[in-house]
mmCIF file of C-alpha atoms in Angstrom:
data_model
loop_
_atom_site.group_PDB
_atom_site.id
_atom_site.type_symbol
_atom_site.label_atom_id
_atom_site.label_comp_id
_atom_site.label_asym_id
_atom_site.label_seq_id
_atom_site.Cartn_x
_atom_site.Cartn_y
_atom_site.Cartn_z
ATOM 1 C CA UNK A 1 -67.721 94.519 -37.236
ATOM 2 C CA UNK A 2 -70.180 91.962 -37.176
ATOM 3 C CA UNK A 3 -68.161 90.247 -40.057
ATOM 4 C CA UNK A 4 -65.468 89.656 -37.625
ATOM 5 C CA UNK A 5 -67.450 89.018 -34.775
ATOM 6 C CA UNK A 6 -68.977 86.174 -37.311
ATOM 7 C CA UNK A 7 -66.085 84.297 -37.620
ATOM 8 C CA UNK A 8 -64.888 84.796 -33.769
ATOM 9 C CA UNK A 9 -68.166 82.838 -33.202
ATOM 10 C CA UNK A 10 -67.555 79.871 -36.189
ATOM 11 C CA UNK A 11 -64.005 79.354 -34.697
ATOM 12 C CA UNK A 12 -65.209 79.283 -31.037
ATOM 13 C CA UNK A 13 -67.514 76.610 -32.300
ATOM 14 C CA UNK A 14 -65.261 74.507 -34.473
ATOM 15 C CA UNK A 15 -62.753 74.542 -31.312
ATOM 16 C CA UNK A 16 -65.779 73.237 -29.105
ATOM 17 C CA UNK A 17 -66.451 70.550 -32.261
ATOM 18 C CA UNK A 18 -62.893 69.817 -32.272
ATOM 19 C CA UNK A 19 -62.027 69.478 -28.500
ATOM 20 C CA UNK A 20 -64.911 67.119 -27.831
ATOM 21 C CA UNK A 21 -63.945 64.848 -30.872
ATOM 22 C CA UNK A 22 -60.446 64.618 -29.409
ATOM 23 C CA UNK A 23 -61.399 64.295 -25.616
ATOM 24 C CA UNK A 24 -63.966 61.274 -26.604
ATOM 25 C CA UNK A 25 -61.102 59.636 -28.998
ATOM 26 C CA UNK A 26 -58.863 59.761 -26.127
ATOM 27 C CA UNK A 27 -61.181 58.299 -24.049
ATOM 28 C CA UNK A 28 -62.157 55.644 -26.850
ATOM 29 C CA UNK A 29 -58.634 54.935 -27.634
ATOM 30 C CA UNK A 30 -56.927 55.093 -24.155
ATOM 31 C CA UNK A 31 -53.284 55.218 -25.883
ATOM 32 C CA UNK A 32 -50.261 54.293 -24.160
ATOM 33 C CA UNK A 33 -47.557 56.869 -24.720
ATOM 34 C CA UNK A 34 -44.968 56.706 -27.848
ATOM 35 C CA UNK A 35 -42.764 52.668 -27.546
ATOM 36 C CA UNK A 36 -39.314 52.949 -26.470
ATOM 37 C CA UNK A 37 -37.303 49.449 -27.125
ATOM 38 C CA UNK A 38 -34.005 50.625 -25.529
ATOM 39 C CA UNK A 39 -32.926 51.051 -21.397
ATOM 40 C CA UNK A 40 -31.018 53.888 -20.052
ATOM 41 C CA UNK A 41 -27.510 53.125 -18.434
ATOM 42 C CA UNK A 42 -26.976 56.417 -17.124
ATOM 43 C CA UNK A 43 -28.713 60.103 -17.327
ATOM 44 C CA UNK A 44 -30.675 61.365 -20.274
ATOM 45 C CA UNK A 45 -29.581 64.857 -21.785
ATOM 46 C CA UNK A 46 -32.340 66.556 -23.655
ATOM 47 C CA UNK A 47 -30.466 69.060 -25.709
ATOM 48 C CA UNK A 48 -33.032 72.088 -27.215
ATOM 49 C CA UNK A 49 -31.864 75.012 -29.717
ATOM 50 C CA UNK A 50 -32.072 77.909 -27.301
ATOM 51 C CA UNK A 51 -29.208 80.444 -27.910
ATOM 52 C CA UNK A 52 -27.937 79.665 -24.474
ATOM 53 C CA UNK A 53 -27.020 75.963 -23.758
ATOM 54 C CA UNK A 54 -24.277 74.469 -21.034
ATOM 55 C CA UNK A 55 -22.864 71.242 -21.043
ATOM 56 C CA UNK A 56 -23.495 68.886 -18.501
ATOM 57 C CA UNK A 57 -21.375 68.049 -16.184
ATOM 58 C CA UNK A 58 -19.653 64.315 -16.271
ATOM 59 C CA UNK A 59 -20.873 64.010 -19.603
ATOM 60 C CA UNK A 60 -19.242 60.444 -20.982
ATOM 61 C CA UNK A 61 -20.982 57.477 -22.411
ATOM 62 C CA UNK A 62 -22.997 56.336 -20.048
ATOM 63 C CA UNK A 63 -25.643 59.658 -20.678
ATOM 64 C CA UNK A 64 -28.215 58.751 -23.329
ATOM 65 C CA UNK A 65 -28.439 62.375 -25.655
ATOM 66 C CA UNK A 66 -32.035 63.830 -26.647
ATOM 67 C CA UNK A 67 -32.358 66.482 -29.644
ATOM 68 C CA UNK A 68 -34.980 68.281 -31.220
ATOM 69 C CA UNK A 69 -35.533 69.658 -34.646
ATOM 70 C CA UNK A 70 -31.898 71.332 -35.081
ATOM 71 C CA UNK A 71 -30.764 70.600 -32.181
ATOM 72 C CA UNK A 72 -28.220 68.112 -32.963
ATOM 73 C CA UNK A 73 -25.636 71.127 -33.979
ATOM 74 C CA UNK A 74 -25.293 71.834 -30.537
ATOM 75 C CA UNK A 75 -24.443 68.107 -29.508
ATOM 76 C CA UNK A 76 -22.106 68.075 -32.306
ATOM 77 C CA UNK A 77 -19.897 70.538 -30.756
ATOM 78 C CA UNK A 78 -19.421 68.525 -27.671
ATOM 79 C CA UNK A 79 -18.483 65.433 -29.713
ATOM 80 C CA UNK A 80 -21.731 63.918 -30.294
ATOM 81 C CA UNK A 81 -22.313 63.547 -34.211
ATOM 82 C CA UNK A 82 -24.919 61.029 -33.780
ATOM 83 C CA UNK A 83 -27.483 61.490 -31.301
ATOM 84 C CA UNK A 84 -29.429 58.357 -29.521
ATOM 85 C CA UNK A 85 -32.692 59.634 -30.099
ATOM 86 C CA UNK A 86 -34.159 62.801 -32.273
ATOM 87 C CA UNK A 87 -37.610 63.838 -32.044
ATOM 88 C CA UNK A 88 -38.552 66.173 -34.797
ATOM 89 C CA UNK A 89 -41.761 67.930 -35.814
ATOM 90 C CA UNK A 90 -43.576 67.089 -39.327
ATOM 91 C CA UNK A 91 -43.168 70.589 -40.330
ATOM 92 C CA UNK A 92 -39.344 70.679 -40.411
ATOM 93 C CA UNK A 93 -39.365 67.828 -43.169
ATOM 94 C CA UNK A 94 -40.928 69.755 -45.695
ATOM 95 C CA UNK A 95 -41.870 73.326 -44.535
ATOM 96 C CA UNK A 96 -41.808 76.400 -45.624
ATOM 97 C CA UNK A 97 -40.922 78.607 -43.044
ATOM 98 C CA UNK A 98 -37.503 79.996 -42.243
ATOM 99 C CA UNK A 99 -36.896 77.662 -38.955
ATOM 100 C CA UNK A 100 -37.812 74.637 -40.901
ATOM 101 C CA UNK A 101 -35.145 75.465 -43.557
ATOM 102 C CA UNK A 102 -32.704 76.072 -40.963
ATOM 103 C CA UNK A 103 -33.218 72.809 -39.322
ATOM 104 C CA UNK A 104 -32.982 71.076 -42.990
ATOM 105 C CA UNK A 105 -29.517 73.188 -43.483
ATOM 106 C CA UNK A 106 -28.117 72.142 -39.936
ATOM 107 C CA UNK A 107 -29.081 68.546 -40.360
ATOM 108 C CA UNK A 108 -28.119 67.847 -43.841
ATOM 109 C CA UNK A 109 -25.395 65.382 -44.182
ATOM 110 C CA UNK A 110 -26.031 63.904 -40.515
ATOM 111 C CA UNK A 111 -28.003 61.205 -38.791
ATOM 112 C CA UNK A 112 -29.376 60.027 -35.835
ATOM 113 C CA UNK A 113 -30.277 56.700 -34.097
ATOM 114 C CA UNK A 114 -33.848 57.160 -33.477
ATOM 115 C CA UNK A 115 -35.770 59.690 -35.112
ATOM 116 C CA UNK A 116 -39.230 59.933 -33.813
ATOM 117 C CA UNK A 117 -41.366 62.346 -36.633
ATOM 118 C CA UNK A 118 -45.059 64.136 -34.491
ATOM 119 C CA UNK A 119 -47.869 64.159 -35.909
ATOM 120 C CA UNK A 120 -46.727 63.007 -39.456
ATOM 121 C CA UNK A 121 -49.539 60.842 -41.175
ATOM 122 C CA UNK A 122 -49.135 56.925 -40.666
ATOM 123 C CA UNK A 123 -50.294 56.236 -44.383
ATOM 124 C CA UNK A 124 -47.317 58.270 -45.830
ATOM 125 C CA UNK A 125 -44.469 56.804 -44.611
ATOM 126 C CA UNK A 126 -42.869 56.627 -48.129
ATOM 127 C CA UNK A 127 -43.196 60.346 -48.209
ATOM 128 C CA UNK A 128 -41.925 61.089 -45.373
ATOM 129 C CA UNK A 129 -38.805 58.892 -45.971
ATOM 130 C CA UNK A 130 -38.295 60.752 -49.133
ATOM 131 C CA UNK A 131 -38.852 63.987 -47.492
ATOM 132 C CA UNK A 132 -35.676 62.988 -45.054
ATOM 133 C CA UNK A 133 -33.940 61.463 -48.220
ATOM 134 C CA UNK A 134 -34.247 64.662 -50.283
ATOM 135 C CA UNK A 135 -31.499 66.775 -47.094
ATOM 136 C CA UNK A 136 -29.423 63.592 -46.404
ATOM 137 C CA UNK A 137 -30.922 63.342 -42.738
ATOM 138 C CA UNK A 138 -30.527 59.802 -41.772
ATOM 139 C CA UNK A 139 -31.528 56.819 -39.158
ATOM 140 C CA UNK A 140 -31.307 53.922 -38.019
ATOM 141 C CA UNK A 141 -35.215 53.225 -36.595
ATOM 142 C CA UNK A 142 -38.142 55.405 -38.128
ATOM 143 C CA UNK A 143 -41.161 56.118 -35.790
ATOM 144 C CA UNK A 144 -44.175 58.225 -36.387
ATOM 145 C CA UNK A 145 -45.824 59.587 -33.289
ATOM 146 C CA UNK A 146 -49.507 60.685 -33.182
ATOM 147 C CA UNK A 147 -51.312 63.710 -31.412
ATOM 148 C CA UNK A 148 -52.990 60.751 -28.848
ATOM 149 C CA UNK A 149 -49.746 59.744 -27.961
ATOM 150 C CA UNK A 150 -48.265 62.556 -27.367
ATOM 151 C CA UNK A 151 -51.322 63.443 -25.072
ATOM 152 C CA UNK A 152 -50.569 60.515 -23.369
ATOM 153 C CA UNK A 153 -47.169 61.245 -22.449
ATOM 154 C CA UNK A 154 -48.586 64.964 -21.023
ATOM 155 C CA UNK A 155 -51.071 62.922 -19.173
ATOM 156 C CA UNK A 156 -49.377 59.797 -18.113
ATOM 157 C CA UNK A 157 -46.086 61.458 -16.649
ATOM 158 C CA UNK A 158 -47.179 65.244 -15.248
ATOM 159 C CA UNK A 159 -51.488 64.626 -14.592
ATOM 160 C CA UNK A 160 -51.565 67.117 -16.951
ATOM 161 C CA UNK A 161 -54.456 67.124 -19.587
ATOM 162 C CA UNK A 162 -54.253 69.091 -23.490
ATOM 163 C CA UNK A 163 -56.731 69.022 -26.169
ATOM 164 C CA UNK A 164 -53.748 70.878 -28.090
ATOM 165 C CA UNK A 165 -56.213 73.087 -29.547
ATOM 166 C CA UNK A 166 -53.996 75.665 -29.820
ATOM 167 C CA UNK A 167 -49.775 76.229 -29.246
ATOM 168 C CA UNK A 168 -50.434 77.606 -25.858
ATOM 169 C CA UNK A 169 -52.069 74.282 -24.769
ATOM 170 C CA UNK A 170 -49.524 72.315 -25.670
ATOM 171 C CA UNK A 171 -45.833 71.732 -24.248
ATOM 172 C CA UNK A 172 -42.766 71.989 -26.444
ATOM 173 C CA UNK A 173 -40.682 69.064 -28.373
ATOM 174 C CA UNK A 174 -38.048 69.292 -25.825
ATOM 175 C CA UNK A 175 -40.086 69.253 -23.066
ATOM 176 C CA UNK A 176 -41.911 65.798 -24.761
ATOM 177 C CA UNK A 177 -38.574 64.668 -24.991
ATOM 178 C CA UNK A 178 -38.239 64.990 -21.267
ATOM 179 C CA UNK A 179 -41.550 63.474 -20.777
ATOM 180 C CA UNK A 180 -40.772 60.431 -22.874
ATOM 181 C CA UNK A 181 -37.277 59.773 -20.872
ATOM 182 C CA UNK A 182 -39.262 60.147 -17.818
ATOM 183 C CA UNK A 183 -41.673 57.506 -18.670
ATOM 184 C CA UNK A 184 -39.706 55.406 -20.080
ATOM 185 C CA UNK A 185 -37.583 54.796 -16.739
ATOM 186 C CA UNK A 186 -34.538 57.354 -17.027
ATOM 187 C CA UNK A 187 -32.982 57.835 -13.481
ATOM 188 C CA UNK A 188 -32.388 61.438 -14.068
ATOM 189 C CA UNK A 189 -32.831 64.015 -17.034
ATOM 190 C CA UNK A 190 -30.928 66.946 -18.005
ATOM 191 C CA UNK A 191 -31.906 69.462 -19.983
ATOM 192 C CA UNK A 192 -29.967 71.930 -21.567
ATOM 193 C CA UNK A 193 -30.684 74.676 -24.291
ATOM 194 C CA UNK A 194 -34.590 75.057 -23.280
ATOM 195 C CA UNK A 195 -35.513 78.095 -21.375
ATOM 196 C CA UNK A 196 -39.052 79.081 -21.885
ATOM 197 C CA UNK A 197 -37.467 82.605 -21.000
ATOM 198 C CA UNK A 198 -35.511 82.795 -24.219
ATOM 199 C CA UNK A 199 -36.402 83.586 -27.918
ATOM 200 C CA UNK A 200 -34.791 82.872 -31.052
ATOM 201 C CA UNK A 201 -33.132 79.312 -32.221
ATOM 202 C CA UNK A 202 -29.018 78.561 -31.889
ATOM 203 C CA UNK A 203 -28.732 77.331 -35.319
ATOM 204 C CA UNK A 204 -30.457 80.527 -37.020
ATOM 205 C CA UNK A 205 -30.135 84.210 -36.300
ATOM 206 C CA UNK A 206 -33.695 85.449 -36.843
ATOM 207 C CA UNK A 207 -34.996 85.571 -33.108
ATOM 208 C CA UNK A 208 -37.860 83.822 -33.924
ATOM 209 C CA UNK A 209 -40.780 83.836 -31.001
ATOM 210 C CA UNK A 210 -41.093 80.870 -28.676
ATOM 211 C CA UNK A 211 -44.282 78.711 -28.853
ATOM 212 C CA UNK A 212 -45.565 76.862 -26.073
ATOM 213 C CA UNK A 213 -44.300 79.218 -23.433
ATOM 214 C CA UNK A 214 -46.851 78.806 -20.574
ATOM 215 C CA UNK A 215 -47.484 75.611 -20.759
ATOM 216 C CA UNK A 216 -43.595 74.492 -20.413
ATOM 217 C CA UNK A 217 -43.356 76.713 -17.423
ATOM 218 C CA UNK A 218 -46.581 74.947 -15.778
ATOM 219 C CA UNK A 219 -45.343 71.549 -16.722
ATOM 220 C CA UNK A 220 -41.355 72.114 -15.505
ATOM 221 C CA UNK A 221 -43.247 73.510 -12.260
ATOM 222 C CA UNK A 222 -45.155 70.314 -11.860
ATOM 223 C CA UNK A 223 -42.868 67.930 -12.607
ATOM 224 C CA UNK A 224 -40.294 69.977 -9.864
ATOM 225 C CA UNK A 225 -42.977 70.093 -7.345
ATOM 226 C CA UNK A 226 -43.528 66.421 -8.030
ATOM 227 C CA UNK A 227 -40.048 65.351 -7.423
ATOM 228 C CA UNK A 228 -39.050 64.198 -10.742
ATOM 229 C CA UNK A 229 -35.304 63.591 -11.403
ATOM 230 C CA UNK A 230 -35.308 66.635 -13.583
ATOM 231 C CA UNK A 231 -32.276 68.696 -14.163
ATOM 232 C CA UNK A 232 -30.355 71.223 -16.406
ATOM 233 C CA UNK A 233 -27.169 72.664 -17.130
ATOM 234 C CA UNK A 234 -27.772 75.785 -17.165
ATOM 235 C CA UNK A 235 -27.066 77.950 -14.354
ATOM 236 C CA UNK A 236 -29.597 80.643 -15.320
ATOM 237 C CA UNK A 237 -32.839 78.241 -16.156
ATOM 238 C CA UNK A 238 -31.622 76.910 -12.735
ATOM 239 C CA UNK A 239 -32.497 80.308 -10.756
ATOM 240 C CA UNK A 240 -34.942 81.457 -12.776
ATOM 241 C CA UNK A 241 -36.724 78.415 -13.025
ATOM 242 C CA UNK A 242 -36.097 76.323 -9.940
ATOM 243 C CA UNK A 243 -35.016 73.320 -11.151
ATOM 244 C CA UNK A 244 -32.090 71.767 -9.439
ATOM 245 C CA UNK A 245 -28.595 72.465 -11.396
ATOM 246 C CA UNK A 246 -27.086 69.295 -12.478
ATOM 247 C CA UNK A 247 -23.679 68.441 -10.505
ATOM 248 C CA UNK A 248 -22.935 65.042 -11.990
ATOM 249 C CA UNK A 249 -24.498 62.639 -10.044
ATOM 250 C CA UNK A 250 -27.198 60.773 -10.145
ATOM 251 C CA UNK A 251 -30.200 61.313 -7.163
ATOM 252 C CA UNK A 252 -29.788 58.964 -4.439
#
């Protein structure tokens, strides 16, 4: 018993250690969210793995198309083999774990435009490009986003502040991806296939738990009450959610 309450206390402490570090580097380093060198013509779709996704409506090529992780399998059944931009966790290059191996299996032989890689280190790039290389995933422009940035986009786009300290502190790669459209000047964005309601993965039949819940909800919530151009597809998210069902045109 006191064992256990021993190590309750060491963690509390090393999470106190670790959130100051990171709130004074923030401060220190006042990052701007992750670069974006290209302009939206049109909508942004931000397609996530949930085992439910719709469609948008209208979709042509004048939307700009989002995945995440394994994503991509989805937009490839609409006709989109190569999406504009992928953001993809460090984990699914080389992990372990069941949903990194799907993600490898669903991606290999494809590519992207723009991969963006969180939270990978800076000083092994060459790794990282060989850890792509070794399941054929491919790109055209390589980025490496850090935990700052990332907070940045949380901060910069909803007021929201994370010390990601933990998964429930921090929002999910699809809901970064509609953070980064957002800030980067995207008229409207869609999202489809990300429902912090659902478990489980498309692209794998395991039913895997969903990180990340709460804070997605908080974050779709303030970025709704704020009157962000967000959207989705899907009917259900719509209702359950409250976020406006996309129709096919752009807000006035």
């Amino acid at each position: 018993m006191q064992q256990s309450q021993s190590k309750g206390i060491r963690a509390q402490l090393k999470d106190i250690k670790t959130g100051f570090y990171r709130k004074l580097k923030y401060r220190l380093l006042r990052p701007a969210p992750p670069p974006f060198n290209g302009r939206f013509s049109g909508p942004v779709v931000v397609v996530g793995s949930a085992p439910k996704s719709d469609k948008p409506v209208g979709l042509d090529e004048t939307y700009t198309i989002f995945t995440v992780n394994g994503s991509q399998s989805v937009a490839s059944k609409w006709g989109i083999s190569v999406p504009d931009l992928t953001f993809m966790m460090f984990n699914q290059v080389e992990g372990t774990t069941t949903n990194a191996q799907e993600v490898r299996r669903v991606l290999s032989g494809t590519r992207t435009k723009s991969l963006y890689v969180l939270l990978w280190r800076r000083n092994e790039i060459d790794r990282l490009r060989n850890g792509l290389k070794a399941f054929d995933y491919n790109y055209d422009e390589l980025t490496i986003v850090d935990r700052y940035q990332r907070m940045a986009l949380l901060d910069k786009v909803a007021g929201l502040a994370s010390l990601e300290l933990d998964a429930d502190s921090k929002c999910s790669n699809g809901m970064n991806a509609v953070l980064f459209a957002l800030y980067h000047g995207a008229p409207a964005v869609i999202i489809c296939g990300i429902n912090p309601n659902s478990a489980g993965h498309i692209y794998n039949g395991v039913g895997l738990k969903r990180h990340h819940v709460d804070m997605d909800r908080l974050l779709i919530e303030r970025l709704v009450r704020d009157g962000r151009p967000l959207f989705t597809a899907d009917p259900d998210v719509s209702v359950r959610l409250g976020i406006p069902l996309w129709t096919g045109s752009l807000p006035s």
